Tab-separated table of N, CA, C and O in Angstrom:
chain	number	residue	atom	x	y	z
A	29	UNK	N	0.814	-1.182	0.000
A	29	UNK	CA	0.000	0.000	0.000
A	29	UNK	C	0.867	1.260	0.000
A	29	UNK	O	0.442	2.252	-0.592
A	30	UNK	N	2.195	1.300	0.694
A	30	UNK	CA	2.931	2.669	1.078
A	30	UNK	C	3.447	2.307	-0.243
A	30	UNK	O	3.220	3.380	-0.803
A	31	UNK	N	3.967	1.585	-1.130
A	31	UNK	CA	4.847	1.685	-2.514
A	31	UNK	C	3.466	2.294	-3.878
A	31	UNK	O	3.524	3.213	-4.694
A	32	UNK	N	2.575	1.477	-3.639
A	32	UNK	CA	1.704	2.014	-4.498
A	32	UNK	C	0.970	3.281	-4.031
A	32	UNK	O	0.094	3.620	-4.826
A	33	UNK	N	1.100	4.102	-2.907
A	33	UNK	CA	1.071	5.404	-2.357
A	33	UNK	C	2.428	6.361	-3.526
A	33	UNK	O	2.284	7.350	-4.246
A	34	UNK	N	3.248	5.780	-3.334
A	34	UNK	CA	4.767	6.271	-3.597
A	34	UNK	C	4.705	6.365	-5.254
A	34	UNK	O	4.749	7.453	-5.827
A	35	UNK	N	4.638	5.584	-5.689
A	35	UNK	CA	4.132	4.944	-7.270
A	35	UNK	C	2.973	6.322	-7.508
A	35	UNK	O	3.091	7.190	-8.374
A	36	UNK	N	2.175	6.248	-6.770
A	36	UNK	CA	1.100	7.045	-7.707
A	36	UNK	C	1.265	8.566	-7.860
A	36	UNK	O	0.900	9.177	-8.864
A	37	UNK	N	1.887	9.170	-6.703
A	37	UNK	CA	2.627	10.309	-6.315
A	37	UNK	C	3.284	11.039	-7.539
A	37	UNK	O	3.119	12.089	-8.159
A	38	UNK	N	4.401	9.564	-7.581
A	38	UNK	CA	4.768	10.091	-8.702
A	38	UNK	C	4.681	10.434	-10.067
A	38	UNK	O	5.120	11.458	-10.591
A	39	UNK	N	3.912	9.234	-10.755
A	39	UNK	CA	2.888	8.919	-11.840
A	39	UNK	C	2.166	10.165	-12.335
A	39	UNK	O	2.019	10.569	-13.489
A	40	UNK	N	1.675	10.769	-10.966
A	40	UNK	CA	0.522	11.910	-10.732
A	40	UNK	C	1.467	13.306	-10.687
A	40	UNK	O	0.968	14.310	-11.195
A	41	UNK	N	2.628	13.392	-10.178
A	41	UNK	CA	3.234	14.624	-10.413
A	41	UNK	C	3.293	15.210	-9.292
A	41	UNK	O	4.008	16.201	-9.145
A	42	UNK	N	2.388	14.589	-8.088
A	42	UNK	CA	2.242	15.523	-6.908
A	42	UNK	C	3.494	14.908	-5.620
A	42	UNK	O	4.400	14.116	-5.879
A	43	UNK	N	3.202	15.561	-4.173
A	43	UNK	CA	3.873	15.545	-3.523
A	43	UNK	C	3.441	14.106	-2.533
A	43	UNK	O	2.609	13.208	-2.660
A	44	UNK	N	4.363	14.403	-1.636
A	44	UNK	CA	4.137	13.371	-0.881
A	44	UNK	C	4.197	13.558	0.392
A	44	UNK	O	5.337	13.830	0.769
A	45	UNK	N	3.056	13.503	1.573
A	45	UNK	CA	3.315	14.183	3.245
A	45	UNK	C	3.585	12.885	3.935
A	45	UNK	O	3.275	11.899	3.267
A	46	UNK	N	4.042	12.678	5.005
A	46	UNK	CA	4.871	11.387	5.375
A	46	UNK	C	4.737	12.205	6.965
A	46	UNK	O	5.029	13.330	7.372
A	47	UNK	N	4.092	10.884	7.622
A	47	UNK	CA	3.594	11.274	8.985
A	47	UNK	C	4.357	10.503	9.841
A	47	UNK	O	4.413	9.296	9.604
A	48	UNK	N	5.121	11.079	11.051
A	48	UNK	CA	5.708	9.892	11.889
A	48	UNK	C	5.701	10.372	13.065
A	48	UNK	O	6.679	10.510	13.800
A	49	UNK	N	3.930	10.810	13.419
A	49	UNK	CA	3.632	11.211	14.759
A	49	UNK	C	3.292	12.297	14.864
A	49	UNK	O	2.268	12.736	14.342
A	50	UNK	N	4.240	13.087	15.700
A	50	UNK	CA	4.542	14.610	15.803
A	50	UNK	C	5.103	15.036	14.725
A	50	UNK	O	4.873	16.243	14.796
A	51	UNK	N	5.800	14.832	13.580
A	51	UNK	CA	6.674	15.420	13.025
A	51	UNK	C	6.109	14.954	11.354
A	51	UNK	O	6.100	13.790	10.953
A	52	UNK	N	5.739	15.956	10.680
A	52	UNK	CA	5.745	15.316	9.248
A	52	UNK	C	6.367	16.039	8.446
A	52	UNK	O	6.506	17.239	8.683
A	53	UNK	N	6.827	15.510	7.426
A	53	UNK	CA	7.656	15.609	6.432
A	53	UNK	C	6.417	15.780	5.056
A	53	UNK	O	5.375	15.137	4.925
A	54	UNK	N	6.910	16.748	4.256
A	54	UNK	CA	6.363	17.267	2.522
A	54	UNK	C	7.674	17.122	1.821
A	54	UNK	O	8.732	17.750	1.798
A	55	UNK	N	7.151	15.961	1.214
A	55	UNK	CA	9.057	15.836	0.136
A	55	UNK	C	7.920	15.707	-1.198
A	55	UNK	O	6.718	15.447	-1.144
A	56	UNK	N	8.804	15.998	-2.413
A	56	UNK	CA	8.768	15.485	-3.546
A	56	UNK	C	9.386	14.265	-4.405
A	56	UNK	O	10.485	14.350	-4.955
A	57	UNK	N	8.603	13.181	-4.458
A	57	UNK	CA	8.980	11.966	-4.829
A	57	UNK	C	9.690	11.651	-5.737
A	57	UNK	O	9.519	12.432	-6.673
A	58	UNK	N	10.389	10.920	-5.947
A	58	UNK	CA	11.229	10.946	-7.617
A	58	UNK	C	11.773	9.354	-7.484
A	58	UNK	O	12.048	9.390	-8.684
A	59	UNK	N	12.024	8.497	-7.240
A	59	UNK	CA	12.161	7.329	-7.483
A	59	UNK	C	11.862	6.539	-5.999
A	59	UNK	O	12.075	6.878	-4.835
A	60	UNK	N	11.343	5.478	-6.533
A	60	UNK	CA	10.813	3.737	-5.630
A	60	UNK	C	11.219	2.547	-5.813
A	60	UNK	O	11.085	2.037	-6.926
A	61	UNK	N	11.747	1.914	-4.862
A	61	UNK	CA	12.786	0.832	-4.740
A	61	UNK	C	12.751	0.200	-3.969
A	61	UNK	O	11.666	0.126	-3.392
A	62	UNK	N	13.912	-0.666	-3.458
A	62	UNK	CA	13.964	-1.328	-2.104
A	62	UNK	C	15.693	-1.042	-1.876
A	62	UNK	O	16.712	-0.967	-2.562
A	63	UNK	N	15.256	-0.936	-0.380
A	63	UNK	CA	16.659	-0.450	0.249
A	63	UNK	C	17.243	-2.077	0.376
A	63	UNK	O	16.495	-3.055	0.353
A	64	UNK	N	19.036	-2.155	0.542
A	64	UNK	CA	19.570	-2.889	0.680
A	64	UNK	C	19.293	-4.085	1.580
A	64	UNK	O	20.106	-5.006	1.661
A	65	UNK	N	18.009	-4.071	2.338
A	65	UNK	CA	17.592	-5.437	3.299
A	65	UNK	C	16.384	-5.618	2.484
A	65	UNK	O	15.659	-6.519	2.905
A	66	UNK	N	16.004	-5.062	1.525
A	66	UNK	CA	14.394	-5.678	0.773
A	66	UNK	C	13.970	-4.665	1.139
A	66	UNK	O	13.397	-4.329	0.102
A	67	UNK	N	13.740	-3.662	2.010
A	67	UNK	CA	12.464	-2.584	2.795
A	67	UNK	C	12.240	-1.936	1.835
A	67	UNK	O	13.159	-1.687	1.055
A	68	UNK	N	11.281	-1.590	1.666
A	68	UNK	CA	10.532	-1.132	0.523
A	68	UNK	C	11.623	0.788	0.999
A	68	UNK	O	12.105	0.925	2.123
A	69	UNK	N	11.753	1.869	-0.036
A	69	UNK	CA	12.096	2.476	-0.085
A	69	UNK	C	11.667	3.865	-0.897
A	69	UNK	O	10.741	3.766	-1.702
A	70	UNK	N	12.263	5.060	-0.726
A	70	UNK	CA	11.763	6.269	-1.035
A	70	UNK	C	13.156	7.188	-1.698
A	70	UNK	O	14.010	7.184	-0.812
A	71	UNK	N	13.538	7.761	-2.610
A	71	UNK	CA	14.037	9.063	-3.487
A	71	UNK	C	13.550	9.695	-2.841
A	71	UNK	O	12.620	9.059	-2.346
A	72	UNK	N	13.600	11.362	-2.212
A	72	UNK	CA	12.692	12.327	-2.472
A	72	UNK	C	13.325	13.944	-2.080
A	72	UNK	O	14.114	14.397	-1.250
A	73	UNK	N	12.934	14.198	-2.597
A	73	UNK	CA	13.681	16.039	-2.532
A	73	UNK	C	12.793	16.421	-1.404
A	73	UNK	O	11.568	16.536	-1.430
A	74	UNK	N	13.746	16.630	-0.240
A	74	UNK	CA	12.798	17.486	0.720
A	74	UNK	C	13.769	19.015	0.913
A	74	UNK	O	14.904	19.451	1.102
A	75	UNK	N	12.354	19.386	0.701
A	75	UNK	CA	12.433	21.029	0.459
A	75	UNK	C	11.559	21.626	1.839
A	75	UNK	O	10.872	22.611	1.569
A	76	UNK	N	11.496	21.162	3.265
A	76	UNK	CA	11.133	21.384	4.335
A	76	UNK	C	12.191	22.487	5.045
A	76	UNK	O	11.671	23.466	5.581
A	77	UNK	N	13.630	22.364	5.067
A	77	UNK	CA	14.973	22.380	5.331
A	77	UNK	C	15.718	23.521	4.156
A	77	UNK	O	16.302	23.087	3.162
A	78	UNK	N	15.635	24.527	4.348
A	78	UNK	CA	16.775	25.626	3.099
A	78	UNK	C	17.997	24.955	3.264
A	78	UNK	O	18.347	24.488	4.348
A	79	UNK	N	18.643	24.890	2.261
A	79	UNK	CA	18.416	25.027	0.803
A	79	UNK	C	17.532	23.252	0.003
A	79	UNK	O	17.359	22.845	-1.146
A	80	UNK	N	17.282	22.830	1.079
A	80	UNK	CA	16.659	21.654	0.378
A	80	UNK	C	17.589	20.591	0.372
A	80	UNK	O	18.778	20.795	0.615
A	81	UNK	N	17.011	19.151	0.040
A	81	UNK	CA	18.210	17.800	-0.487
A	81	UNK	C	17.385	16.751	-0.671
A	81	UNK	O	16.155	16.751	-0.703
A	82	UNK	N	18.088	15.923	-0.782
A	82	UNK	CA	17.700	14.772	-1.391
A	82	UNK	C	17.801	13.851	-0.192
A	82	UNK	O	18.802	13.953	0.516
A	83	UNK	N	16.771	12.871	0.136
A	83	UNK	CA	16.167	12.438	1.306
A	83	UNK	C	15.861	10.944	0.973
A	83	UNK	O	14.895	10.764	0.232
A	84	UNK	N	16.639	9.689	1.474
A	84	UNK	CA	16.734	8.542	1.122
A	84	UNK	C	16.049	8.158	2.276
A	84	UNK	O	16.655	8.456	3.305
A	85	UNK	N	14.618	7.399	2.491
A	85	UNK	CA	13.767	6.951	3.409
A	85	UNK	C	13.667	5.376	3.194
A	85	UNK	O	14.092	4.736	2.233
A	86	UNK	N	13.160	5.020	4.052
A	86	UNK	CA	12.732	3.167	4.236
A	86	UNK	C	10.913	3.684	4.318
A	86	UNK	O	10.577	4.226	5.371
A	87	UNK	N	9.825	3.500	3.220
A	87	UNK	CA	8.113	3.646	3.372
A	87	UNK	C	7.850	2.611	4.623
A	87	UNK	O	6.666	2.300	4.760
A	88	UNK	N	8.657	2.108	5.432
A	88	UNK	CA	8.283	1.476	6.633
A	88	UNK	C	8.023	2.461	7.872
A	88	UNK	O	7.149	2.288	8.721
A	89	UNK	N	8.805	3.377	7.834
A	89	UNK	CA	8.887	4.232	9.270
A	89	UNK	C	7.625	5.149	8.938
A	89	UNK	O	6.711	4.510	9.460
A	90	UNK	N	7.153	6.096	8.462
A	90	UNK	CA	6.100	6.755	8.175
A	90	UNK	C	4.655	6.249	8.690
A	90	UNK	O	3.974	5.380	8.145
A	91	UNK	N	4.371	6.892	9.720
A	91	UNK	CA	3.012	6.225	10.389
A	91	UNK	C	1.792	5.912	9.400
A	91	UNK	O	1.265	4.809	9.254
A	92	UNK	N	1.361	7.412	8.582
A	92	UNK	CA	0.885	7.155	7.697
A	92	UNK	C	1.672	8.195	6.393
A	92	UNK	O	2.692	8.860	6.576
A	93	UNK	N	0.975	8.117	5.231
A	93	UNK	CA	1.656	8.567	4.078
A	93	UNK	C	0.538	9.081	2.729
A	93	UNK	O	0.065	8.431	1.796
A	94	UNK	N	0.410	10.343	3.077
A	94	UNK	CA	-0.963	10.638	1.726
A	94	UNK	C	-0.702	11.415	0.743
A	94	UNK	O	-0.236	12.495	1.108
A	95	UNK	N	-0.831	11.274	-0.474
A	95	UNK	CA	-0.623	11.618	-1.861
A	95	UNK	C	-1.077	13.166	-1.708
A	95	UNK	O	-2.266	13.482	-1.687
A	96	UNK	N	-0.538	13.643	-1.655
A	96	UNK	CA	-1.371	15.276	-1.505
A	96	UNK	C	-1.422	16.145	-3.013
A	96	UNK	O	-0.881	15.776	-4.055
A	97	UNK	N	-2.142	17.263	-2.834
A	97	UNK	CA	-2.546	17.727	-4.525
A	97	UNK	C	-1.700	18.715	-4.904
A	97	UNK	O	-1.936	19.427	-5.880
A	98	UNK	N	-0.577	18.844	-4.110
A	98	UNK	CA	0.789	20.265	-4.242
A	98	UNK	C	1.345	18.971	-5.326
A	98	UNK	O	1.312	17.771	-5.051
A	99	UNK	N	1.797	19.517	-6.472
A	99	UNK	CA	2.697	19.411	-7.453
A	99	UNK	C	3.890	19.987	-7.328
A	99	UNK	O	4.267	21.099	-6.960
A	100	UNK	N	4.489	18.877	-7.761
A	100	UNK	CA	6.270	18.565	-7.601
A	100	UNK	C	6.899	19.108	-8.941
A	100	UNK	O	6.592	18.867	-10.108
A	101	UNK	N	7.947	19.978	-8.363
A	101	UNK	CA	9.319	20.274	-9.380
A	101	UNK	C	10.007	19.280	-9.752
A	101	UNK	O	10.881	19.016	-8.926
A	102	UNK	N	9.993	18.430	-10.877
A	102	UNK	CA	10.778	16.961	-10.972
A	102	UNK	C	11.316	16.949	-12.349
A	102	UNK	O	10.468	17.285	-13.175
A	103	UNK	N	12.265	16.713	-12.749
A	103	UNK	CA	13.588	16.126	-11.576
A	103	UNK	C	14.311	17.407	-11.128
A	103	UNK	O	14.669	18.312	-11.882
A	104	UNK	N	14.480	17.356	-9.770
A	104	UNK	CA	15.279	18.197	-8.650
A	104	UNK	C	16.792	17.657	-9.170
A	104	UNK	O	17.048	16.469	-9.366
A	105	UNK	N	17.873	18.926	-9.380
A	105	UNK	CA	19.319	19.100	-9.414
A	105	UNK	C	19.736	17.510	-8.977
A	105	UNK	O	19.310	16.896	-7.999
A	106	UNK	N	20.378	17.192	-9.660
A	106	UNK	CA	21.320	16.081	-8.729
A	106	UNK	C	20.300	14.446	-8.880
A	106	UNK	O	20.695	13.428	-8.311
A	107	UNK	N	19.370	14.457	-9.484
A	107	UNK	CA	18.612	13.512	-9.404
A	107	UNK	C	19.030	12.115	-10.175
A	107	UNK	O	18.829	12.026	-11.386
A	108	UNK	N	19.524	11.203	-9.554
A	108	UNK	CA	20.035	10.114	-10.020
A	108	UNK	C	18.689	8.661	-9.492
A	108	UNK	O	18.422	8.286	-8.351
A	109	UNK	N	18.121	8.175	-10.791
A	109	UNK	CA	17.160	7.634	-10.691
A	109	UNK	C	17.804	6.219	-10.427
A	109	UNK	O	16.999	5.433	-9.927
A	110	UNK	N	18.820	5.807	-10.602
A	110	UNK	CA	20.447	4.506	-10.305
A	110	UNK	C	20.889	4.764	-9.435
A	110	UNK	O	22.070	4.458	-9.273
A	111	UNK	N	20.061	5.569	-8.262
A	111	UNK	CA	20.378	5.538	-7.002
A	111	UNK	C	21.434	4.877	-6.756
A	111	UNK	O	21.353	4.371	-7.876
A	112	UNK	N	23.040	4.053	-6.024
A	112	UNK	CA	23.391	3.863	-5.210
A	112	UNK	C	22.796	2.397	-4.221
A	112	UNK	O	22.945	1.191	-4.418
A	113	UNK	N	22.122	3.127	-3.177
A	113	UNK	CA	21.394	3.090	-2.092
A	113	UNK	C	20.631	2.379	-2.429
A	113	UNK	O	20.466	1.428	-1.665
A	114	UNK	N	19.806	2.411	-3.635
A	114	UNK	CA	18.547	0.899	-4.405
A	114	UNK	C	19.298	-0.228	-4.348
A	114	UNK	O	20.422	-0.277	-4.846
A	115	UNK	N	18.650	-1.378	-3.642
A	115	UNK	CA	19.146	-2.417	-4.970
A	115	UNK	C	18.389	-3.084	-5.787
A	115	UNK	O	18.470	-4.197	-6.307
A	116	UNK	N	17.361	-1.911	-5.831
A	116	UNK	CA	16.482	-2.440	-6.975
A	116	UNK	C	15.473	-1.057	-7.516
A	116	UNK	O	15.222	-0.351	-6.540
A	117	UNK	N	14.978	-0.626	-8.541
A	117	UNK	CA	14.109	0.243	-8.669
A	117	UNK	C	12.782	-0.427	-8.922
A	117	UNK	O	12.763	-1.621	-9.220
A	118	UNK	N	11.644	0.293	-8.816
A	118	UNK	CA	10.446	-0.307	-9.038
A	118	UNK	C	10.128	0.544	-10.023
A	118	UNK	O	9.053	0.432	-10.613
């Protein structure tokens, strides 16, 4: 459900709010994967923080996670869709 959250985000152009309690996060999505143990995984430009960056997440920690209707600047500077950090893209 959180990858096909992640998937549609992007598909759709919009952003992505990522809840983990007290504290949520508005990033812009740009690639979906799995991190190096299988955990499903997240790309995303968070622009919460001046001057902004690029924000490598596990979609496990995020309490909840909703597709919101703010549209994303994509691709953000520096955007390498061969992530590294993947070992796999979806």
């Amino acid at each position: 459900m959180r990858v096909t959250k992640a998937c549609e985000a992007i598909d759709k152009g919009c952003c992505l709010e990522l809840y983990y309690g007290r504290h949520t996060r508005f990033v812009e999505p740009h690639a979906v994967g799995y991190g190096p143990y299988g955990e499903p995984a997240l790309l995303a430009w968070d622009g919460s923080d001046a001057p902004g960056g690029w924000l490598f997440v596990t979609l496990e920690d995020p309490r909840e996670i909703i597709v919101s209707g703010y549209f994303r600047e994509a691709p953000r500077p520096g955007f390498l869709r061969d992530d590294p950090r993947f070992a796999g893209i979806i």
